[in-house]
Amino acid sequence: MRLWGRATILRRMLCLWLLLLGFTLVILLLSDFFNRGGIHSLQKLGPPRRPFQRFRPPDMEVIVDSRDPALQLGVDLAPLKSLQEDQLLFVPSSQGSKSPPQKRANYKVLLPAANKDATAPGEGDPQVHLEELEKNLQLRYGFNEGFSGSLHRSLPEVRSHGCFEEQYSESLPLASVIICFHDETWSTLLRTVHSVLDTAPNQFLQEVLLVDDLSQHGHLKSALSQYMAHLEKVRLIRSSKRLGVAGCRTLGAARAAGEVLVFMDSHCECHKGWLEPLLERVAQDRTRVVSPIIDVIDWETFQYNATQWPVRGVFDWRLDFYWESNPQLQDKDPDMDNKPVQSPSLGGEVLAIDRHFFQSVGSYDPGMLLWGAEQIELSIRVWSCGGSMEVVPCSRVVHLNHHKLPYTFSDQELLQRNKIRIADTWMDAYSKIFYRRDTLAHFIRQSESPNIAERLQLKRRLGCRNFHWYLTTVYPQLYIPQDRPGLSGELYNVGTGSCADYSRGQGLQGGPMIIAPCSGTGSQHCDLNFEGEVRWGPMGALCLDAKLERVVLSPCPILRPTTRRLQWKFIKLSGQLVHQQSELCLEAVKEGGLLQSRAKEFNTHINTGSLFLRPCTHHNRQQWYFEQLVTPKGA
Ligand code: UDP
Ligand code: MN
C-alpha cells in the first residue's frame, strides 16, 4: 500500500516536472515568435536579414570624433530625467592622451582610433578609405544601391527668387543636428548625413548626432560605426532600449552641445542654404520653433515633388497631421514669398528649436510610445506654453516618403495611446470630439487611463493656456463640430444596411460620396450643424453637396452664412435627409446597370453603391439614421 503510494507520488512528481518543462518550452517558443514579429512590424527596406536571426543585444557605444577636441570636452552630459542612465554604455578609448568627456560612473567613451579591427581603414586620406569601406560593405551585405555616386546628389533649385537676396547674421547660434534612426536603409542614412555635412556652413554646425534606436540591421552595427568614425563632427550614439521617435530625440537632445537643436529624419536631403534661415529665426526669438518647407521624394519612383508655398502644418480631429499647401490664410501678404508663415503644427521631419527652450518647455513627452503624433503633442504644447511655430520658406529639405508597411494591430494601438495622451493632457472638453472620431481610442481609454500626472503638472507649472485659446487664436480655421445627438455620427442607410462614406484618397478637394459597410471606427463620422451643413471627415472641412442628381463632397465655404446648395434638413420621423434647395431626398443606390454607367461618368470606384438625390418617397433606401457610436465621458 505504502509502496503503491510512493510510486504514485513519484509518478505525479514526474508528470509535474514534465508539465513544467513543456510549459517553459512553449513560453520560450512564444517569446521568440513575438520578438521576431515585433521587429518585423516596423522594419523598413534594407538588406535581407538572415532567417531566424535571434535577437542579440546591440553593441552599445558612442563615437566621438577624435579630431575635434571641442566635441570631447563640450559634450553636455546633462542628467537624463526621463531615461535610465544604464541605457547607454560607452566603450573605452585607447587614446589615453586626451581627456575623455565628463564621465558618469556607467559611461565610457569610444574614440574612433580605438577600433582595433586591422582591416578597417583608419589612417590616411579619409575619402579614399570611405570608398574602400563602402566597397567592402557592398560585398558583405549585397547592397545594390550604388553608394558614392548617390551620396552627394544635387537637388533641383526650387527656392523663390527673393531667397537669394536674403542676408543672414554672421554670428548665428551653432546647431546640433540630431538624426534618430531605426533600421534605416544604408544609402539613405548616409545621404542624410552627407547632405547635412555638405550644406551646413562649418561655422554654424556644432555636430551631427546620429542616434541609433536599437536597429537590428547588420549594416547599421560596426560597419556604420567604422564609417562614421571617419566623418568629422559626426557622433554616433546607440540606445540599448527601443525608445521610439520622441524618446530617441530626447536622448539626442540631452547629449547635444549646440545652442539650437535640429531634429531630422534619417531619410532627408538638404537644399543649399537650408540651415541659416532656420538659425536666424530661432536666434531672433528663442521660443520660436521652425521648420523648412518639406519637399518630397517618393520612395519608389524617386519622383521629386516640390511643395507649394505657402504651406503650414495642421491636424484634424482624429489627431492626424497634414502639410496643407495654399491654406486660406487670414493675413494674405502679397510680399509673402520669402516670409515665414505661422503654423498651428509642424511635421517632425525637420525641426529647429532652441536647446534651452526645448528643455524648459518639457522636451518630448516621455510617455509617447514608438511612433506617431509626437509632433502634434509638441506643437500644442509649444503654442500653449508661450512659444510659436512657423515654416521658413527660404529653407528647404527633402524628405523621402516611404510607403509604410501596413501597421499591425498592436502598432495601431500604440498610436492610439499616444493620441489619448494628447487628448487627455491638452484638449480639455474638446477631447470628446476626438474620441467620437476614433472609437478604438475611446475603447482603449475606457479600459485604461494614461499616466499623465507629470505632464499635467508641467502644464500647470508653465502656466500653459487651454485648448480653447489654441483653437481660437492659433488654429481658428479648424472647424469645431457640434456633434448633436441624433444629428451626428455614422450616417446609416436602412435600405442597404450600409453607411455613407468617402474614399479618403480623393483628398481634401472632395469628390463623389459612396455607400460602404459601416466601419464602426469613427472614420465615417459626420455632423449636421445648426446651419444645415452636413460636415464630413476628421477635419470637418468637406460638406455634403449635390452636383445635379449626384451627391458629392465639396470644400465648405469659409464665409457665413453658408450657401443654400449645402443645406440639408433631417426629418427624424421618416429618416429622410432633404436637400433644401432642390427639395429632393438623399437616396442610397446599390450597384446596377444604370449605376455602372454613372460610375464611369463620375470616374469613381463604387464599392457597394452611390448616393443620389431623388424625389422623396418612403422607400427605406431614403431612410437614414445618424448613429453616434460612443459616448465619451461628460458628453
Ligand atoms: N524612428 C526611431 N525609432 C522608432 C521609429 C522611428 O528612431 O521607433 C526614427 C526614424 O528612423 C526616422 C524618424 O524617427 O528617422 C521618424 O520616423 P518615420 O520617418 O518613420 O516617421 P514619418 O516620417 O513616417 O512620420
Ligand atoms: Mn520620415
mmCIF file of N, CA and C and ligand atoms in Angstrom, residues 44 180-182 213 242 244-245 248 265-267 370-371 399 402 404, ligand 1:
data_model
loop_
_atom_site.group_PDB
_atom_site.id
_atom_site.type_symbol
_atom_site.label_atom_id
_atom_site.label_comp_id
_atom_site.label_asym_id
_atom_site.label_seq_id
_atom_site.Cartn_x
_atom_site.Cartn_y
_atom_site.Cartn_z
ATOM 1 N N LYS A 44 11.934 48.542 -42.102
ATOM 2 C CA LYS A 44 11.855 49.186 -43.400
ATOM 3 C C LYS A 44 12.731 48.458 -44.403
ATOM 4 N N CYS A 180 17.765 60.589 -35.522
ATOM 5 C CA CYS A 180 17.424 59.288 -34.940
ATOM 6 C C CYS A 180 17.130 58.313 -36.058
ATOM 7 N N PHE A 181 17.509 57.077 -35.871
ATOM 8 C CA PHE A 181 17.155 56.104 -36.912
ATOM 9 C C PHE A 181 16.867 54.740 -36.299
ATOM 10 N N HIS A 182 15.967 54.071 -36.949
ATOM 11 C CA HIS A 182 15.691 52.683 -36.576
ATOM 12 C C HIS A 182 15.618 51.880 -37.872
ATOM 13 N N ASP A 213 18.271 53.942 -32.660
ATOM 14 C CA ASP A 213 17.196 53.479 -31.790
ATOM 15 C C ASP A 213 17.053 51.960 -31.936
ATOM 16 N N ARG A 242 14.646 50.190 -27.175
ATOM 17 C CA ARG A 242 13.902 50.865 -28.240
ATOM 18 C C ARG A 242 13.144 52.027 -27.615
ATOM 19 N N GLY A 244 11.686 54.765 -29.499
ATOM 20 C CA GLY A 244 10.674 55.455 -30.301
ATOM 21 C C GLY A 244 11.156 56.851 -30.657
ATOM 22 N N VAL A 245 10.408 57.511 -31.530
ATOM 23 C CA VAL A 245 10.850 58.801 -32.066
ATOM 24 C C VAL A 245 11.076 59.819 -30.943
ATOM 25 N N CYS A 248 13.929 58.853 -28.469
ATOM 26 C CA CYS A 248 15.221 58.881 -29.148
ATOM 27 C C CYS A 248 15.686 60.322 -29.326
ATOM 28 N N ASP A 265 14.747 63.619 -39.715
ATOM 29 C CA ASP A 265 14.521 62.208 -40.014
ATOM 30 C C ASP A 265 15.746 61.630 -40.714
ATOM 31 N N SER A 266 15.877 60.333 -40.646
ATOM 32 C CA SER A 266 17.069 59.680 -41.172
ATOM 33 C C SER A 266 17.000 59.429 -42.679
ATOM 34 N N HIS A 267 16.028 60.051 -43.352
ATOM 35 C CA HIS A 267 15.917 59.888 -44.807
ATOM 36 C C HIS A 267 15.592 61.245 -45.412
ATOM 37 N N LEU A 370 6.733 54.409 -29.253
ATOM 38 C CA LEU A 370 7.366 54.263 -30.568
ATOM 39 C C LEU A 370 7.195 55.374 -31.599
ATOM 40 N N TRP A 371 6.033 55.475 -32.177
ATOM 41 C CA TRP A 371 5.906 56.326 -33.354
ATOM 42 C C TRP A 371 4.519 56.955 -33.406
ATOM 43 N N HIS A 399 12.282 65.179 -47.918
ATOM 44 C CA HIS A 399 12.006 64.013 -47.077
ATOM 45 C C HIS A 399 11.582 62.878 -47.996
ATOM 46 N N HIS A 402 8.140 57.208 -47.483
ATOM 47 C CA HIS A 402 8.110 55.785 -47.757
ATOM 48 C C HIS A 402 6.684 55.295 -47.631
ATOM 49 N N LYS A 404 4.496 53.019 -46.077
ATOM 50 C CA LYS A 404 4.662 52.223 -44.861
ATOM 51 C C LYS A 404 4.132 50.825 -45.046
HETATM 52 N N1 UDP B 1 12.466 56.304 -35.622
HETATM 53 C C1 UDP B 1 13.125 55.921 -34.480
HETATM 54 N N2 UDP B 1 12.541 54.994 -33.670
HETATM 55 C C2 UDP B 1 11.307 54.456 -33.938
HETATM 56 C C3 UDP B 1 10.631 54.873 -35.097
HETATM 57 C C4 UDP B 1 11.239 55.811 -35.916
HETATM 58 O O1 UDP B 1 14.217 56.389 -34.206
HETATM 59 O O2 UDP B 1 10.832 53.642 -33.162
HETATM 60 C C5 UDP B 1 13.096 57.314 -36.472
HETATM 61 C C6 UDP B 1 13.040 57.006 -37.958
HETATM 62 O O3 UDP B 1 14.169 56.272 -38.354
HETATM 63 C C7 UDP B 1 13.009 58.387 -38.549
HETATM 64 C C8 UDP B 1 12.257 59.217 -37.532
HETATM 65 O O4 UDP B 1 12.355 58.508 -36.305
HETATM 66 O O5 UDP B 1 14.296 58.916 -38.697
HETATM 67 C C9 UDP B 1 10.789 59.422 -37.889
HETATM 68 O O6 UDP B 1 10.188 58.185 -38.222
HETATM 69 P P1 UDP B 1 9.480 57.951 -39.642
HETATM 70 O O7 UDP B 1 10.314 58.511 -40.712
HETATM 71 O O8 UDP B 1 9.073 56.528 -39.731
HETATM 72 O O9 UDP B 1 8.197 58.844 -39.477
HETATM 73 P P2 UDP B 1 7.388 59.524 -40.676
HETATM 74 O O10 UDP B 1 8.323 60.380 -41.442
HETATM 75 O O11 UDP B 1 6.845 58.417 -41.479
HETATM 76 O O12 UDP B 1 6.350 60.305 -39.923
#
